PDB file of C-alpha atoms in Angstrom:
ATOM      1  CA  UNK A   1      68.811 256.090  62.502  1.00  0.00           C
ATOM      2  CA  UNK A   2      70.147 256.771  65.972  1.00  0.00           C
ATOM      3  CA  UNK A   3      71.346 260.200  66.987  1.00  0.00           C
ATOM      4  CA  UNK A   4      74.931 258.962  67.231  1.00  0.00           C
ATOM      5  CA  UNK A   5      74.870 257.488  63.715  1.00  0.00           C
ATOM      6  CA  UNK A   6      73.249 260.649  62.335  1.00  0.00           C
ATOM      7  CA  UNK A   7      75.910 262.808  64.010  1.00  0.00           C
ATOM      8  CA  UNK A   8      78.675 260.648  62.536  1.00  0.00           C
ATOM      9  CA  UNK A   9      77.228 260.901  59.017  1.00  0.00           C
ATOM     10  CA  UNK A  10      76.840 264.666  59.367  1.00  0.00           C
ATOM     11  CA  UNK A  11      80.404 265.057  60.649  1.00  0.00           C
ATOM     12  CA  UNK A  12      81.793 263.090  57.691  1.00  0.00           C
ATOM     13  CA  UNK A  13      79.739 265.111  55.219  1.00  0.00           C
ATOM     14  CA  UNK A  14      81.029 268.379  56.650  1.00  0.00           C
ATOM     15  CA  UNK A  15      84.646 267.200  56.763  1.00  0.00           C
ATOM     16  CA  UNK A  16      84.773 265.921  53.170  1.00  0.00           C
ATOM     17  CA  UNK A  17      84.701 269.334  51.441  1.00  0.00           C
ATOM     18  CA  UNK A  18      87.417 270.655  53.768  1.00  0.00           C
ATOM     19  CA  UNK A  19      89.650 267.695  52.966  1.00  0.00           C
ATOM     20  CA  UNK A  20      89.032 268.167  49.252  1.00  0.00           C
ATOM     21  CA  UNK A  21      90.204 271.794  49.451  1.00  0.00           C
ATOM     22  CA  UNK A  22      93.580 270.822  50.920  1.00  0.00           C
ATOM     23  CA  UNK A  23      95.710 269.259  48.180  1.00  0.00           C
ATOM     24  CA  UNK A  24      97.735 266.264  49.274  1.00  0.00           C
ATOM     25  CA  UNK A  25     101.499 266.464  49.140  1.00  0.00           C
ATOM     26  CA  UNK A  26     103.007 264.903  46.054  1.00  0.00           C
ATOM     27  CA  UNK A  27     106.598 265.534  47.184  1.00  0.00           C
ATOM     28  CA  UNK A  28     108.206 266.917  50.312  1.00  0.00           C
ATOM     29  CA  UNK A  29     111.845 267.480  51.043  1.00  0.00           C
ATOM     30  CA  UNK A  30     114.011 269.253  53.534  1.00  0.00           C
ATOM     31  CA  UNK A  31     116.681 269.128  56.172  1.00  0.00           C
ATOM     32  CA  UNK A  32     116.468 267.633  59.650  1.00  0.00           C
ATOM     33  CA  UNK A  33     118.657 266.734  62.584  1.00  0.00           C
ATOM     34  CA  UNK A  34     122.110 267.956  63.381  1.00  0.00           C
ATOM     35  CA  UNK A  35     122.664 271.422  64.755  1.00  0.00           C
ATOM     36  CA  UNK A  36     121.130 273.395  61.867  1.00  0.00           C
ATOM     37  CA  UNK A  37     117.537 274.619  61.807  1.00  0.00           C
ATOM     38  CA  UNK A  38     115.251 272.206  59.927  1.00  0.00           C
ATOM     39  CA  UNK A  39     113.097 273.159  56.979  1.00  0.00           C
ATOM     40  CA  UNK A  40     110.491 271.557  54.761  1.00  0.00           C
ATOM     41  CA  UNK A  41     109.364 272.265  51.216  1.00  0.00           C
ATOM     42  CA  UNK A  42     106.122 270.664  50.074  1.00  0.00           C
ATOM     43  CA  UNK A  43     104.891 270.334  46.507  1.00  0.00           C
ATOM     44  CA  UNK A  44     101.195 269.495  46.364  1.00  0.00           C
ATOM     45  CA  UNK A  45      99.472 267.348  43.780  1.00  0.00           C
ATOM     46  CA  UNK A  46      98.308 270.597  42.141  1.00  0.00           C
ATOM     47  CA  UNK A  47     101.873 271.935  41.974  1.00  0.00           C
ATOM     48  CA  UNK A  48     101.522 274.462  44.812  1.00  0.00           C
ATOM     49  CA  UNK A  49     104.830 274.924  46.667  1.00  0.00           C
ATOM     50  CA  UNK A  50     104.873 275.770  50.373  1.00  0.00           C
ATOM     51  CA  UNK A  51     107.703 276.075  52.869  1.00  0.00           C
ATOM     52  CA  UNK A  52     108.368 276.037  56.569  1.00  0.00           C
ATOM     53  CA  UNK A  53     111.595 276.972  58.299  1.00  0.00           C
ATOM     54  CA  UNK A  54     114.550 279.081  57.143  1.00  0.00           C
ATOM     55  CA  UNK A  55     114.304 278.487  53.404  1.00  0.00           C
ATOM     56  CA  UNK A  56     113.062 280.373  50.346  1.00  0.00           C
ATOM     57  CA  UNK A  57     111.807 279.228  46.976  1.00  0.00           C
ATOM     58  CA  UNK A  58     111.822 281.181  43.756  1.00  0.00           C
ATOM     59  CA  UNK A  59     108.850 279.284  42.363  1.00  0.00           C
ATOM     60  CA  UNK A  60     105.599 278.780  44.282  1.00  0.00           C
ATOM     61  CA  UNK A  61     103.704 276.849  41.594  1.00  0.00           C
ATOM     62  CA  UNK A  62     104.867 274.015  39.342  1.00  0.00           C
ATOM     63  CA  UNK A  63     103.165 273.158  36.074  1.00  0.00           C
ATOM     64  CA  UNK A  64     101.834 269.745  35.143  1.00  0.00           C
ATOM     65  CA  UNK A  65     104.816 269.334  32.839  1.00  0.00           C
ATOM     66  CA  UNK A  66     107.229 270.080  35.696  1.00  0.00           C
ATOM     67  CA  UNK A  67     105.440 267.604  37.979  1.00  0.00           C
ATOM     68  CA  UNK A  68     105.656 264.968  35.249  1.00  0.00           C
ATOM     69  CA  UNK A  69     109.371 265.699  34.852  1.00  0.00           C
ATOM     70  CA  UNK A  70     109.923 265.236  38.581  1.00  0.00           C
ATOM     71  CA  UNK A  71     108.021 261.940  38.519  1.00  0.00           C
ATOM     72  CA  UNK A  72     110.193 260.773  35.638  1.00  0.00           C
ATOM     73  CA  UNK A  73     113.378 261.753  37.485  1.00  0.00           C
ATOM     74  CA  UNK A  74     112.346 259.890  40.648  1.00  0.00           C
ATOM     75  CA  UNK A  75     111.527 256.828  38.583  1.00  0.00           C
ATOM     76  CA  UNK A  76     114.794 256.969  36.601  1.00  0.00           C
ATOM     77  CA  UNK A  77     116.810 257.384  39.817  1.00  0.00           C
ATOM     78  CA  UNK A  78     115.123 254.343  41.358  1.00  0.00           C
ATOM     79  CA  UNK A  79     113.876 256.399  44.294  1.00  0.00           C
ATOM     80  CA  UNK A  80     111.498 253.640  45.394  1.00  0.00           C
ATOM     81  CA  UNK A  81     114.452 251.279  45.901  1.00  0.00           C
ATOM     82  CA  UNK A  82     116.613 253.625  47.975  1.00  0.00           C
ATOM     83  CA  UNK A  83     117.120 252.665  51.633  1.00  0.00           C
ATOM     84  CA  UNK A  84     115.095 254.707  54.112  1.00  0.00           C
ATOM     85  CA  UNK A  85     118.236 255.969  55.876  1.00  0.00           C
ATOM     86  CA  UNK A  86     121.812 256.377  54.713  1.00  0.00           C
ATOM     87  CA  UNK A  87     124.693 257.659  56.842  1.00  0.00           C
ATOM     88  CA  UNK A  88     127.665 258.343  54.598  1.00  0.00           C
ATOM     89  CA  UNK A  89     131.162 257.591  55.878  1.00  0.00           C
ATOM     90  CA  UNK A  90     132.801 260.531  57.585  1.00  0.00           C
ATOM     91  CA  UNK A  91     129.576 262.228  58.673  1.00  0.00           C
ATOM     92  CA  UNK A  92     129.210 263.170  62.303  1.00  0.00           C
ATOM     93  CA  UNK A  93     126.060 263.021  64.457  1.00  0.00           C
ATOM     94  CA  UNK A  94     125.777 266.827  64.469  1.00  0.00           C
ATOM     95  CA  UNK A  95     125.492 266.888  60.649  1.00  0.00           C
ATOM     96  CA  UNK A  96     121.985 267.460  59.319  1.00  0.00           C
ATOM     97  CA  UNK A  97     120.377 264.983  56.935  1.00  0.00           C
ATOM     98  CA  UNK A  98     118.585 265.838  53.723  1.00  0.00           C
ATOM     99  CA  UNK A  99     115.351 263.955  53.120  1.00  0.00           C
ATOM    100  CA  UNK A 100     112.816 263.460  50.360  1.00  0.00           C
ATOM    101  CA  UNK A 101     109.333 262.003  50.667  1.00  0.00           C
ATOM    102  CA  UNK A 102     107.271 260.822  47.732  1.00  0.00           C
ATOM    103  CA  UNK A 103     104.038 259.032  48.381  1.00  0.00           C
ATOM    104  CA  UNK A 104     104.469 256.845  51.439  1.00  0.00           C
ATOM    105  CA  UNK A 105     108.250 256.575  51.084  1.00  0.00           C
ATOM    106  CA  UNK A 106     110.719 258.849  52.877  1.00  0.00           C
ATOM    107  CA  UNK A 107     114.453 258.675  52.222  1.00  0.00           C
ATOM    108  CA  UNK A 108     116.984 260.432  54.451  1.00  0.00           C
ATOM    109  CA  UNK A 109     120.687 260.820  53.634  1.00  0.00           C
ATOM    110  CA  UNK A 110     123.411 262.313  55.829  1.00  0.00           C
ATOM    111  CA  UNK A 111     126.334 263.210  53.596  1.00  0.00           C
ATOM    112  CA  UNK A 112     126.890 263.000  49.848  1.00  0.00           C
ATOM    113  CA  UNK A 113     127.463 259.315  49.096  1.00  0.00           C
ATOM    114  CA  UNK A 114     124.210 258.571  47.245  1.00  0.00           C
ATOM    115  CA  UNK A 115     124.269 259.743  43.613  1.00  0.00           C
ATOM    116  CA  UNK A 116     120.701 258.540  43.034  1.00  0.00           C
ATOM    117  CA  UNK A 117     119.431 260.532  46.015  1.00  0.00           C
ATOM    118  CA  UNK A 118     121.448 263.545  44.849  1.00  0.00           C
ATOM    119  CA  UNK A 119     119.781 263.305  41.439  1.00  0.00           C
ATOM    120  CA  UNK A 120     116.324 263.433  43.033  1.00  0.00           C
ATOM    121  CA  UNK A 121     117.348 266.166  45.479  1.00  0.00           C
ATOM    122  CA  UNK A 122     118.803 268.334  42.722  1.00  0.00           C
ATOM    123  CA  UNK A 123     115.687 267.915  40.569  1.00  0.00           C
ATOM    124  CA  UNK A 124     113.390 268.961  43.424  1.00  0.00           C
ATOM    125  CA  UNK A 125     115.497 271.877  44.640  1.00  0.00           C
ATOM    126  CA  UNK A 126     116.006 273.078  41.081  1.00  0.00           C
ATOM    127  CA  UNK A 127     112.298 272.850  40.258  1.00  0.00           C
ATOM    128  CA  UNK A 128     111.355 275.154  43.137  1.00  0.00           C
ATOM    129  CA  UNK A 129     114.532 277.276  42.866  1.00  0.00           C
ATOM    130  CA  UNK A 130     115.495 276.642  46.476  1.00  0.00           C
ATOM    131  CA  UNK A 131     117.696 279.104  48.354  1.00  0.00           C
ATOM    132  CA  UNK A 132     118.694 279.403  51.992  1.00  0.00           C
ATOM    133  CA  UNK A 133     116.676 281.733  54.151  1.00  0.00           C
TER     134      UNK A 133
END
């Protein structure tokens, strides 16, 4: 085996345990754009809840039952069929958008014209007990 191939194998072997220690995001949601500070809340596959930006959560760990309930809500709301971006009538460019990401899909809505998105948003924010920072 050449030195370069050996170095590549060694690098992959060392990186694998580090990647395994960092749980992947199951759900993320937050606010972006407009003239308000953005924030992100991430719920990992293990239920760990982390935040960035001016936001607080009252719950930093979700149970398996809560994660299953969120999955059921996203499915019932047809999250996978929502358009990637929705700008509701009457919203201005300086309005922030709320967004939710699940798996490889991210949905962003500016305004309050999407009841299905609102259902998902309310389930996520309620699960983590979201409050403004």
